mmCIF file of C-alpha atoms in Angstrom:
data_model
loop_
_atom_site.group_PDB
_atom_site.id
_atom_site.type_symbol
_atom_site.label_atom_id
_atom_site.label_comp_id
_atom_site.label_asym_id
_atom_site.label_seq_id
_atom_site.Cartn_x
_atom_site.Cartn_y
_atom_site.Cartn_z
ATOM 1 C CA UNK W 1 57.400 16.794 8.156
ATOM 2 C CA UNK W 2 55.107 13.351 8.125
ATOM 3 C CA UNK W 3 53.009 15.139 10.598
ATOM 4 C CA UNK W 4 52.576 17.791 8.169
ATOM 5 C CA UNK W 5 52.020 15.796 4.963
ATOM 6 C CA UNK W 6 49.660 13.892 7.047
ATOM 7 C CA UNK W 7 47.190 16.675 8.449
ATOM 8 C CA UNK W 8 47.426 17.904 4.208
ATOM 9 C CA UNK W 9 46.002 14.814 2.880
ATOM 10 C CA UNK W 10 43.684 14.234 5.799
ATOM 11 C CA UNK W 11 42.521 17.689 5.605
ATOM 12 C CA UNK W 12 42.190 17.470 1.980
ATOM 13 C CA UNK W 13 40.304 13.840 2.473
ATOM 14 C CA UNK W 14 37.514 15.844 4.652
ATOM 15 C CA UNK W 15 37.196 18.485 2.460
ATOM 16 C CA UNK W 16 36.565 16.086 -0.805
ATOM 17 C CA UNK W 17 34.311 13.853 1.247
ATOM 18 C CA UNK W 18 32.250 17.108 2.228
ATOM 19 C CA UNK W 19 31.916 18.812 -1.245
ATOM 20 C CA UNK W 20 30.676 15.075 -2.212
ATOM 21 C CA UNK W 21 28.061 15.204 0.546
ATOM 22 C CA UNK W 22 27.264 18.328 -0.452
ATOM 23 C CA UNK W 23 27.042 18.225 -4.316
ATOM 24 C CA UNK W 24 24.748 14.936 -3.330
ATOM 25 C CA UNK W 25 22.362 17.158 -0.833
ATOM 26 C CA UNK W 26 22.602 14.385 2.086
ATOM 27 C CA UNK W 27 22.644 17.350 4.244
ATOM 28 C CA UNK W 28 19.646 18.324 3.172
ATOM 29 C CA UNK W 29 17.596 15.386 3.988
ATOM 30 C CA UNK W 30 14.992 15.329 7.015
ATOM 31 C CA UNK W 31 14.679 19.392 5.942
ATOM 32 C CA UNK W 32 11.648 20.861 5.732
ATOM 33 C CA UNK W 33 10.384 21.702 2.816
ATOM 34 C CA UNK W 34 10.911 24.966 2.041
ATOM 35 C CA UNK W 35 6.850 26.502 0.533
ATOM 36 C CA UNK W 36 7.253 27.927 -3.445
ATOM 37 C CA UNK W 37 4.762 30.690 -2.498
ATOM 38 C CA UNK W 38 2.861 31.815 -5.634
ATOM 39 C CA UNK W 39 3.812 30.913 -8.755
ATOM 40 C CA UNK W 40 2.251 30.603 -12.034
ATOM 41 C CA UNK W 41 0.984 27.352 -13.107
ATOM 42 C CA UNK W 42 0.410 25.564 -17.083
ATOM 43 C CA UNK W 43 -1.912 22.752 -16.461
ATOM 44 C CA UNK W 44 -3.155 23.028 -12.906
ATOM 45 C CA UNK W 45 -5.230 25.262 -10.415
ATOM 46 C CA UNK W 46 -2.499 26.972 -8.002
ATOM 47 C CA UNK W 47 -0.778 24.401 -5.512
ATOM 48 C CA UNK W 48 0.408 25.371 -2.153
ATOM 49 C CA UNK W 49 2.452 23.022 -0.076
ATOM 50 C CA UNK W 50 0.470 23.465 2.867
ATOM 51 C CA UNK W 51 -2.546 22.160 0.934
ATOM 52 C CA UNK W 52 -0.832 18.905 0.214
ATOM 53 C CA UNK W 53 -0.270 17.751 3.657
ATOM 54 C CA UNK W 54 -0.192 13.531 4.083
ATOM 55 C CA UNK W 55 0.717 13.622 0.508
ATOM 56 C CA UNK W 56 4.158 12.201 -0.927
ATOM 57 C CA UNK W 57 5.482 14.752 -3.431
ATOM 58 C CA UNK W 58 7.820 14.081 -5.935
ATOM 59 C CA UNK W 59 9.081 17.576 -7.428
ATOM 60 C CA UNK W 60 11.115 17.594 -10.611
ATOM 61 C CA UNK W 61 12.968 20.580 -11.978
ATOM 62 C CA UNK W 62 13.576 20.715 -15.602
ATOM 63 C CA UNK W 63 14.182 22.902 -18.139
ATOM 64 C CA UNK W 64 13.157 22.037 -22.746
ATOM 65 C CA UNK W 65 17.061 22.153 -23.683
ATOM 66 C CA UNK W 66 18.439 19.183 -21.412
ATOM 67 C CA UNK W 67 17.765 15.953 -22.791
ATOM 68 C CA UNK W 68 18.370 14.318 -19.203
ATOM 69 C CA UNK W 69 15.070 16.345 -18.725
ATOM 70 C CA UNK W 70 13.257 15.017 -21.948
ATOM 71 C CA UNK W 71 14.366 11.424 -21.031
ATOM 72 C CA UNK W 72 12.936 11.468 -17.439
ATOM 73 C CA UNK W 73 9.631 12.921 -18.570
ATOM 74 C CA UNK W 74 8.144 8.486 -19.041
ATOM 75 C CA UNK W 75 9.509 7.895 -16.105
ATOM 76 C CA UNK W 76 7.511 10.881 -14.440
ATOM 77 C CA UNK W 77 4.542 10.230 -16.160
ATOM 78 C CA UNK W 78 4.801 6.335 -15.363
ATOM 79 C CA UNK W 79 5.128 7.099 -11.513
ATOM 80 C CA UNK W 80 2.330 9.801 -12.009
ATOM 81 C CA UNK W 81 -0.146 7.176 -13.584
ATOM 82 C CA UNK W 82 1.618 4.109 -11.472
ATOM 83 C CA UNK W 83 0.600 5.964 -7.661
ATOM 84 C CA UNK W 84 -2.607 7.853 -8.955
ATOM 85 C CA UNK W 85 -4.657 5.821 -6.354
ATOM 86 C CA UNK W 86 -1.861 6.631 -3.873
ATOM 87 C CA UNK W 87 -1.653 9.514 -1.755
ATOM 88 C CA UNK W 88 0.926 10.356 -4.309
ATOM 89 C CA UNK W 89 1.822 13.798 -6.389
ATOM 90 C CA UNK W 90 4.267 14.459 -9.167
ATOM 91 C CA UNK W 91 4.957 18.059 -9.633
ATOM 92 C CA UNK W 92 6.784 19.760 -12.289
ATOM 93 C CA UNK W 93 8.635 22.754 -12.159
ATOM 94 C CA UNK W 94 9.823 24.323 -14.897
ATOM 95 C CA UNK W 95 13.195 25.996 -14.957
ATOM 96 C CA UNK W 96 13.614 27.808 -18.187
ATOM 97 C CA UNK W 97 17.056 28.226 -20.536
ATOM 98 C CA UNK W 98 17.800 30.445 -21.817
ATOM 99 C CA UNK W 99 16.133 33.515 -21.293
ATOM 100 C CA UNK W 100 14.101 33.691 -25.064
ATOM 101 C CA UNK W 101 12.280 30.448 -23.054
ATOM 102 C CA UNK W 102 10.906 33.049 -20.238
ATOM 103 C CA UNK W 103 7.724 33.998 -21.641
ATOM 104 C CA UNK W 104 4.637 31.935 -20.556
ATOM 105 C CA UNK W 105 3.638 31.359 -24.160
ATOM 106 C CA UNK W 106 6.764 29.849 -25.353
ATOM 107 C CA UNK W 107 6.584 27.677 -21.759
ATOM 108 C CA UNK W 108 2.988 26.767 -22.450
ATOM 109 C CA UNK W 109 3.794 25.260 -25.897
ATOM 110 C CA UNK W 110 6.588 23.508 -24.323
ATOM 111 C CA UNK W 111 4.503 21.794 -22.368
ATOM 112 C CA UNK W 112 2.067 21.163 -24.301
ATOM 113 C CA UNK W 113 4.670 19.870 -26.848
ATOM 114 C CA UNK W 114 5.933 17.301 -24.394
ATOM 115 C CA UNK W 115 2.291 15.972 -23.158
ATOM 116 C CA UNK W 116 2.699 16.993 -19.582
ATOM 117 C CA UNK W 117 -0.137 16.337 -17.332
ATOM 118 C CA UNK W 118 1.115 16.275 -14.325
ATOM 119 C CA UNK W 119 0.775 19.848 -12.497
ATOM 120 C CA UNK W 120 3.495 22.391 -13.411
ATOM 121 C CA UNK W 121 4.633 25.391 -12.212
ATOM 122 C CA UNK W 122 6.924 28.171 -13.540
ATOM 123 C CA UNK W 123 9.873 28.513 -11.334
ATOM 124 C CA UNK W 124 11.290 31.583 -13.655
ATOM 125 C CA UNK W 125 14.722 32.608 -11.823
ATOM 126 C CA UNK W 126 15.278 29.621 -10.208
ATOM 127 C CA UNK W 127 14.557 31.049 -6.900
ATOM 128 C CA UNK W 128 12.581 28.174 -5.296
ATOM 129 C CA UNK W 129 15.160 25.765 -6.434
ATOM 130 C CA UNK W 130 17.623 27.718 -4.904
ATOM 131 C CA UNK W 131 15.784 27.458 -1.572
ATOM 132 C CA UNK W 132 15.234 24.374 -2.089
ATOM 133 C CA UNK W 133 19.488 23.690 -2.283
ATOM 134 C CA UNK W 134 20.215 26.249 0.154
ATOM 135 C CA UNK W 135 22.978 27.392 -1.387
ATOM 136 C CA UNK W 136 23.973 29.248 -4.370
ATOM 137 C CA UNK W 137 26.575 26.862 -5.790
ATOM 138 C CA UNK W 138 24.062 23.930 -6.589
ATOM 139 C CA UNK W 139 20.910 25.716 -7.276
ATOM 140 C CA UNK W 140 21.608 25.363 -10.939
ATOM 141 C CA UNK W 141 22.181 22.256 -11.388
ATOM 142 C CA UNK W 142 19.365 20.634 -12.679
ATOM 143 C CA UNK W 143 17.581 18.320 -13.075
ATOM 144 C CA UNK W 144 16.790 18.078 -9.949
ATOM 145 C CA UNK W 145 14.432 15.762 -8.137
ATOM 146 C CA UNK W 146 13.452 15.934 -4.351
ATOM 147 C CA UNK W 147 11.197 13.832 -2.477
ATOM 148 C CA UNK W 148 8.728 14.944 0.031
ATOM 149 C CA UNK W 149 7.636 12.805 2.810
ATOM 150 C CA UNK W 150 3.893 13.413 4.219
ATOM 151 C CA UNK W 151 5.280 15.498 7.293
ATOM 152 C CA UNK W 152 6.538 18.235 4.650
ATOM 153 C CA UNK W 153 10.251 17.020 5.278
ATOM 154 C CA UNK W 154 12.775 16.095 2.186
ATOM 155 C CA UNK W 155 13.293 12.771 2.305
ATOM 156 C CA UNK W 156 15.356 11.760 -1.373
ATOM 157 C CA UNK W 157 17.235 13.884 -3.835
ATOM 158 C CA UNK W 158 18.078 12.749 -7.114
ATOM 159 C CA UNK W 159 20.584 15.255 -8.865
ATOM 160 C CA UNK W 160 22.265 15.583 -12.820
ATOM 161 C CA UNK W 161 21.479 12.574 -15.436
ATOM 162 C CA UNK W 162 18.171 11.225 -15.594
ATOM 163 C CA UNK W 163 16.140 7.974 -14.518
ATOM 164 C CA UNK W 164 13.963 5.511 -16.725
ATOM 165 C CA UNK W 165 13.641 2.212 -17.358
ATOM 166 C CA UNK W 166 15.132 0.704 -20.728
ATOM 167 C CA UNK W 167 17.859 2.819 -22.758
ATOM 168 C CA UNK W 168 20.248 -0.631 -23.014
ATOM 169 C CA UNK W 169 23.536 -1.249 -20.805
ATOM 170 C CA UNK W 170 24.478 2.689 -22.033
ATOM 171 C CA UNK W 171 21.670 3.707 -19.206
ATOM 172 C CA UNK W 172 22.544 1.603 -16.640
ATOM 173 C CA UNK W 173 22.903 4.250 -13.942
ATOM 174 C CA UNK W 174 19.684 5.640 -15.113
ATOM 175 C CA UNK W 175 18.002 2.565 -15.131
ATOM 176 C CA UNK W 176 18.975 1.850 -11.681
ATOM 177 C CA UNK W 177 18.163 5.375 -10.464
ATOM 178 C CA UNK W 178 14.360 5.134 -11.249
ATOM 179 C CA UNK W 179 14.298 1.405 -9.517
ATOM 180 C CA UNK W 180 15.555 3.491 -6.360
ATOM 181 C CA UNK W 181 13.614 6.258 -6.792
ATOM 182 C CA UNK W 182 10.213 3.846 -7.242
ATOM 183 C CA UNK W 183 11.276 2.053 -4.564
ATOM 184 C CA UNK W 184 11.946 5.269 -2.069
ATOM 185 C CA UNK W 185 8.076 6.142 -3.283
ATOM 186 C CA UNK W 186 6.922 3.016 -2.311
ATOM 187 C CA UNK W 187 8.724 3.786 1.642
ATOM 188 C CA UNK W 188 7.421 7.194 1.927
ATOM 189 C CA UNK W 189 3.733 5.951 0.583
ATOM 190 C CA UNK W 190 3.912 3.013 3.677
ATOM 191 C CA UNK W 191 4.153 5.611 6.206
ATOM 192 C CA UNK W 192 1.460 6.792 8.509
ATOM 193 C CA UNK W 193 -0.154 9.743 7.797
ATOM 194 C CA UNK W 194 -0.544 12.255 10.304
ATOM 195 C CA UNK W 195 -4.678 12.058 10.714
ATOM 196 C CA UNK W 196 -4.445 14.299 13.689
ATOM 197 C CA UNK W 197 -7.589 16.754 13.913
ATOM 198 C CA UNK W 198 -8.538 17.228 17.132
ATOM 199 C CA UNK W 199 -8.462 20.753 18.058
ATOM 200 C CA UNK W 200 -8.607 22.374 21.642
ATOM 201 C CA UNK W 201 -9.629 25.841 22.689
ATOM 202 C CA UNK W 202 -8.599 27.952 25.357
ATOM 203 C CA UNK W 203 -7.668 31.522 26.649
ATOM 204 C CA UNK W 204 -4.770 31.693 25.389
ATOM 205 C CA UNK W 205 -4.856 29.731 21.350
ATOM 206 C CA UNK W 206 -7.582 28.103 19.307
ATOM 207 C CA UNK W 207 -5.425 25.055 18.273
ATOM 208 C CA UNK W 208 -2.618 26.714 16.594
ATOM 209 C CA UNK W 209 -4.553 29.816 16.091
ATOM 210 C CA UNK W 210 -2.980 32.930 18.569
ATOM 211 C CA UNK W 211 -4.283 36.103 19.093
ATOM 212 C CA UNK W 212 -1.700 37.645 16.910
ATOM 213 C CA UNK W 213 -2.861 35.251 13.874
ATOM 214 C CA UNK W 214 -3.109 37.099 10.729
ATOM 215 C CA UNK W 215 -6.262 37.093 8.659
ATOM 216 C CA UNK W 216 -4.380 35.360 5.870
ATOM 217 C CA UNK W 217 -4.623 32.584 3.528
ATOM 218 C CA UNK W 218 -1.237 31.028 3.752
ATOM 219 C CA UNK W 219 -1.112 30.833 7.117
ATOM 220 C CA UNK W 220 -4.030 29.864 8.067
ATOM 221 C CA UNK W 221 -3.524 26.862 5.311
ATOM 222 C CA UNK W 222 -0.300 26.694 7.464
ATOM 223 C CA UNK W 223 -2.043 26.379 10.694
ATOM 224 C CA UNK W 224 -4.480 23.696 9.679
ATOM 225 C CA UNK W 225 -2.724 21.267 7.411
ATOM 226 C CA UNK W 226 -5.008 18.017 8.038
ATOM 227 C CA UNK W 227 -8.548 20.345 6.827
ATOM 228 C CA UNK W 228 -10.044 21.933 4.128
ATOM 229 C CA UNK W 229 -9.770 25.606 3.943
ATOM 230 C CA UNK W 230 -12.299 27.229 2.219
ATOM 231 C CA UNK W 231 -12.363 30.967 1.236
ATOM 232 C CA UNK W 232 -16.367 32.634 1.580
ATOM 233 C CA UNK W 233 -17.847 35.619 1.707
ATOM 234 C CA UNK W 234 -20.141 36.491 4.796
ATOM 235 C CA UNK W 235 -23.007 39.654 5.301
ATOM 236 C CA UNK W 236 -23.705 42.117 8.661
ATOM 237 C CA UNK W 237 -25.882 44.161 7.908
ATOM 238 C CA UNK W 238 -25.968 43.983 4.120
ATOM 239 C CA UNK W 239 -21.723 44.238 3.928
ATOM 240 C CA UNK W 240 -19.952 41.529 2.858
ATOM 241 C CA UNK W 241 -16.607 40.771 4.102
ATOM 242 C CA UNK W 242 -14.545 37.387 3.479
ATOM 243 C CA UNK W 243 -14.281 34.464 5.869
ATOM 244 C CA UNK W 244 -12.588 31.562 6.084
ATOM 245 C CA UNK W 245 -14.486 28.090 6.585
ATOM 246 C CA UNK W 246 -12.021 24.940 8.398
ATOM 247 C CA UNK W 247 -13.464 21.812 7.184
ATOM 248 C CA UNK W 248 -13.733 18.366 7.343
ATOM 249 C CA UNK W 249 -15.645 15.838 5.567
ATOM 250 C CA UNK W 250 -17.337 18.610 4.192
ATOM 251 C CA UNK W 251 -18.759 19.674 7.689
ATOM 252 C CA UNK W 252 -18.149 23.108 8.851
ATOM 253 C CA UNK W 253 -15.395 22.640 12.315
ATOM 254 C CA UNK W 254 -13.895 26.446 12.636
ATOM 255 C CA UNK W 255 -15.337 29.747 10.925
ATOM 256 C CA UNK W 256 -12.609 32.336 11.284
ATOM 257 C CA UNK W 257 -13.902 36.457 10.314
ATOM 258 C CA UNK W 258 -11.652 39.269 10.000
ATOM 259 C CA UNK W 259 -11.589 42.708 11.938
ATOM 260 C CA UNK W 260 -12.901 45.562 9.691
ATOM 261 C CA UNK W 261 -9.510 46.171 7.586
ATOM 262 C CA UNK W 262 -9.348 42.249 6.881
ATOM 263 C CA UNK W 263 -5.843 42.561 8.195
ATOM 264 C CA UNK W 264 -6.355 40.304 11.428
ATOM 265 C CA UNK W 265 -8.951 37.645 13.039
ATOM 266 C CA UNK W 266 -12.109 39.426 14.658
ATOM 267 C CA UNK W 267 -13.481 36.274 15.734
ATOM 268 C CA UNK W 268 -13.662 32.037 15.241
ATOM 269 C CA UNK W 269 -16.825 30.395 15.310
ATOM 270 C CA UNK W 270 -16.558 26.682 16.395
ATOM 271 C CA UNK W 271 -19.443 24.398 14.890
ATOM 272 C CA UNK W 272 -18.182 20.947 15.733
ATOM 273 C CA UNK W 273 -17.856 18.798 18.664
ATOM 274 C CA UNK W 274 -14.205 17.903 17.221
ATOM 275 C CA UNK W 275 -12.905 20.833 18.973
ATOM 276 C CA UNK W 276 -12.568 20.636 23.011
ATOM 277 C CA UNK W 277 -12.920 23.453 25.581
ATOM 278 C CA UNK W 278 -9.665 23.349 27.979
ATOM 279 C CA UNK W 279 -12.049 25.164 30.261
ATOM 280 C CA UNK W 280 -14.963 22.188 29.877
ATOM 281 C CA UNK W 281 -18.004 22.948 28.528
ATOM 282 C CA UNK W 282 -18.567 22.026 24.739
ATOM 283 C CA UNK W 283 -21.226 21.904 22.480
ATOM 284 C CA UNK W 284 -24.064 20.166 23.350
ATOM 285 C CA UNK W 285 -23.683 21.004 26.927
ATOM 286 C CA UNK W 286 -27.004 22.471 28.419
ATOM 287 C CA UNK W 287 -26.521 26.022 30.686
ATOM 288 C CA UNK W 288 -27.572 24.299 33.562
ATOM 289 C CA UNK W 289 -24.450 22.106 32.925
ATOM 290 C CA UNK W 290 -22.574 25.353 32.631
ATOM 291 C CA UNK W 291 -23.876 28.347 34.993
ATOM 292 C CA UNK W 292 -26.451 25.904 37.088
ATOM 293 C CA UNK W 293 -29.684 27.437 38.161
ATOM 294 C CA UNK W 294 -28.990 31.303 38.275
ATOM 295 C CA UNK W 295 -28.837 33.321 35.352
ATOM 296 C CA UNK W 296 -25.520 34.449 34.724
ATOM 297 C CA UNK W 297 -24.608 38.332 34.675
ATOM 298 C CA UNK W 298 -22.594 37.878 31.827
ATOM 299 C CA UNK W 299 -25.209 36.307 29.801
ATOM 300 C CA UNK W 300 -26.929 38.678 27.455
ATOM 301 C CA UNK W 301 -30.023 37.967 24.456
ATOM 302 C CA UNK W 302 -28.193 37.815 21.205
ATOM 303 C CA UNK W 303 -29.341 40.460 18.031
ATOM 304 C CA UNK W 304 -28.818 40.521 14.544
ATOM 305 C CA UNK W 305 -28.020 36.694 13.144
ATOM 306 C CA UNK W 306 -27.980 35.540 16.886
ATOM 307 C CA UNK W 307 -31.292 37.232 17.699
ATOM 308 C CA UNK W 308 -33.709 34.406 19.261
ATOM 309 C CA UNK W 309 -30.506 32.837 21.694
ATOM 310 C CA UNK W 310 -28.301 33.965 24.569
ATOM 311 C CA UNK W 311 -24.385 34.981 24.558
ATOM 312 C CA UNK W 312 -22.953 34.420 27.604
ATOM 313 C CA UNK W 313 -18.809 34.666 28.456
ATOM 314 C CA UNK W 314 -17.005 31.356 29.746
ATOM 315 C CA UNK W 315 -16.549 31.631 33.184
ATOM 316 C CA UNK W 316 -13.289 33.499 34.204
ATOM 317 C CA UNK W 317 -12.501 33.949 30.147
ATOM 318 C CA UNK W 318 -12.125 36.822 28.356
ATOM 319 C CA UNK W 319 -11.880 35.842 25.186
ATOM 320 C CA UNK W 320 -14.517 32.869 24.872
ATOM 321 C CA UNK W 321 -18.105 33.192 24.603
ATOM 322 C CA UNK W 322 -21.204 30.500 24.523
ATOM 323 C CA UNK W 323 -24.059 30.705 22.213
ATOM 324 C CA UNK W 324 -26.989 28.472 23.592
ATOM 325 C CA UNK W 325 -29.809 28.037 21.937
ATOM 326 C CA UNK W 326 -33.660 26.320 22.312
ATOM 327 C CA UNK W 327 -37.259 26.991 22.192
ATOM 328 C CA UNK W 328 -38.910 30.389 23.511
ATOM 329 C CA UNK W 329 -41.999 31.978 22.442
ATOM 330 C CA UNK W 330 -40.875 35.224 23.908
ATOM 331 C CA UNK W 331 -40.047 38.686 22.626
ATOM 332 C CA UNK W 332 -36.538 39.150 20.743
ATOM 333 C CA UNK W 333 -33.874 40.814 23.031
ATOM 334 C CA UNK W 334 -35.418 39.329 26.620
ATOM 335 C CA UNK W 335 -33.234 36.618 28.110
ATOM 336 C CA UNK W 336 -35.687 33.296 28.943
ATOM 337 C CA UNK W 337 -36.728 32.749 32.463
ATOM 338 C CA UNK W 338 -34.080 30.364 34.139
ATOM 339 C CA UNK W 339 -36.720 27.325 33.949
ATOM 340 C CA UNK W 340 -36.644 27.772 30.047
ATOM 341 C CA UNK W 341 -32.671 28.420 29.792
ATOM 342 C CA UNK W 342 -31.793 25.886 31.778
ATOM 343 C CA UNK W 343 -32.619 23.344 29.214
ATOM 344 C CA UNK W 344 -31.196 25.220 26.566
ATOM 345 C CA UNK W 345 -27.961 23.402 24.737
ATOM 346 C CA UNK W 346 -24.733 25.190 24.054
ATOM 347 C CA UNK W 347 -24.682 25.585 19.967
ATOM 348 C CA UNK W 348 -21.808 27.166 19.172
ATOM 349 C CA UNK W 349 -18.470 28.461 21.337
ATOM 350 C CA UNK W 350 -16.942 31.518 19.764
ATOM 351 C CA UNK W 351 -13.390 32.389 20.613
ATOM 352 C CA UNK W 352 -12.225 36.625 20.520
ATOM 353 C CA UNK W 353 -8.471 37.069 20.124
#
């Protein structure tokens, strides 16, 4: 009978001690972070987690009809303006209640109202806070408050009743809530951040890039998280078709172009030295470097926007090609004479998936 009564109250013991854990989210912590995909935004351009990379995030849910909410809102905007020389981000998300505070009008004066400026986004349903709980029991509950390290990973929650300084010995707890919550910023903000950019083609990828790789925003954001992605148009013969430039210090590294129906990658250009060839030549090289004194059979003069240079394939590659150009006085679609190519440098590498 003891042995019963004991494996009750120890099984009941566990089962308190892991609905605690749970209602607290430890198990979430060291997650990624899962990405909020598009949403609509009050006082900011659209904001996708993969563009925010080496950046601590602090995103608070909230919703006008909770005064925790209301109360928190100096606190936010004192960490906003305290970090604002910090590789540091508060983000808002609002979570409206009840329904008749859906509309984006009502949501915008709301804002307004309460002199956010701090980027906000319109979580309607609740759905990305309910990814963000992973599971359906606790996704309503907010406030709600998680940190974001600068590897994407969850690194503090802060659930229920509210944190700022002041408020008197009735606001204790939330008093010493925003003292841990500052201080948890201040950790996060003395980590490293991931600085990584060196990039490495081959057959078989183009840093993370595969030949399955969709011709897609989002992931290609995904794939590069330490550049800048920027969306362009190119021209082929008077058609213009979207690209997508991979940059760094506002130098051109990567130039990705889509197949015909946009749907997939038709070919990367690389344009900086930051990106090594597995298979050894890189830009800069001269062809002699490369083929040696023979002219190559898989070398051929370029046309259209690579008339004037020679294409030839990698050696033993199918899928990457070397652009080398220099000076010729010849006629357009002749390859040089060997003692003129030679000399020539390699100016671009493009990779085929």
């Amino acid at each position: 009978m003891r042995k019963i009564l004991y494996t009750i109250i120890l099984y009941t013991l566990l089962a308190t001690h892991q609905q605690t854990t749970a209602e607290k989210g430890d198990g979430l912590i060291g997650k990624p972070a899962p990405d909020w995909g598009k949403l609509r935004w009050i006082n900011s351009d659209p904001l996708q987690l993969n563009n925010l990379a080496n950046k601590v995030l602090l995103i608070q849910w909230w919703t006008a009809v909770r005064p925790f909410c209301k109360h928190s809102f100096a606190a936010l905007h004192e960490l906003h303006q305290l970090f604002t020389q910090e590789d540091f981000l508060v983000i808002g998300m609002y979570h409206p209640k009840p329904s008749h505070y859906k509309t984006l009008d009502r949501i915008a004066k709301t804002v307004n109202q309460l002199g956010v400026k701090f980027p906000t986004a319109i979580d309607i349903e609740g759905k990305i806070l309910q990814k963000y709980w992973l599971d359906a029991k606790m996704y309503n509950q907010s406030p709600s408050s998680f940190l974001i390290g600068r590897k994407r990973k969850i690194r503090y929650i802060h659930q229920g009743d509210g944190y700022h300084q002041g408020g008197g010995k009735s606001h204790q707890q939330c008093q010493q809530d925003y003292k841990e919550l500052k201080a948890q910023i201040n950790k996060l903000l003395q980590e490293p951040a991931d600085t990584t950019t060196q990039l490495t083609v081959s057959e078989a990828h183009l840093g993370k890039l595969k030949p399955d790789t969709p011709f897609r925003e989002d992931r290609i954001q995904q794939l590069f998280p330490n550049f800048d992605i920027v969306k362009d148009t190119s021209s082929t013969e008077g058609e213009l078709f979207p690209i997508f430039r991979i940059r760094k210090n506002s130098q051109d590294i990567l130039v990705i172009n889509p197949t015909s129906d946009h749907q997939h990658i038709f070919s990367v250009e690389i344009k900086n030295k930051i990106v090594k060839n597995e298979l050894g030549a890189n830009l800069g090289s001269t062809y002699h470097e490369v083929y040696g004194n023979q002219l190559d059979t898989n070398c051929s003069p370029g046309v259209e926007e690579q008339s004037g240079k020679v294409i030839c394939f990698a050696l033993g590659s199918k899928r990457i090609m070397y652009v080398f150009a220099g000076k010729w006085h010849g006629p357009d679609g002749v390859l040089p004479p060997i003692e003129i190519l030679r000399s020539w440098e390699l100016s671009e590498i493009v990779w085929k998936p």
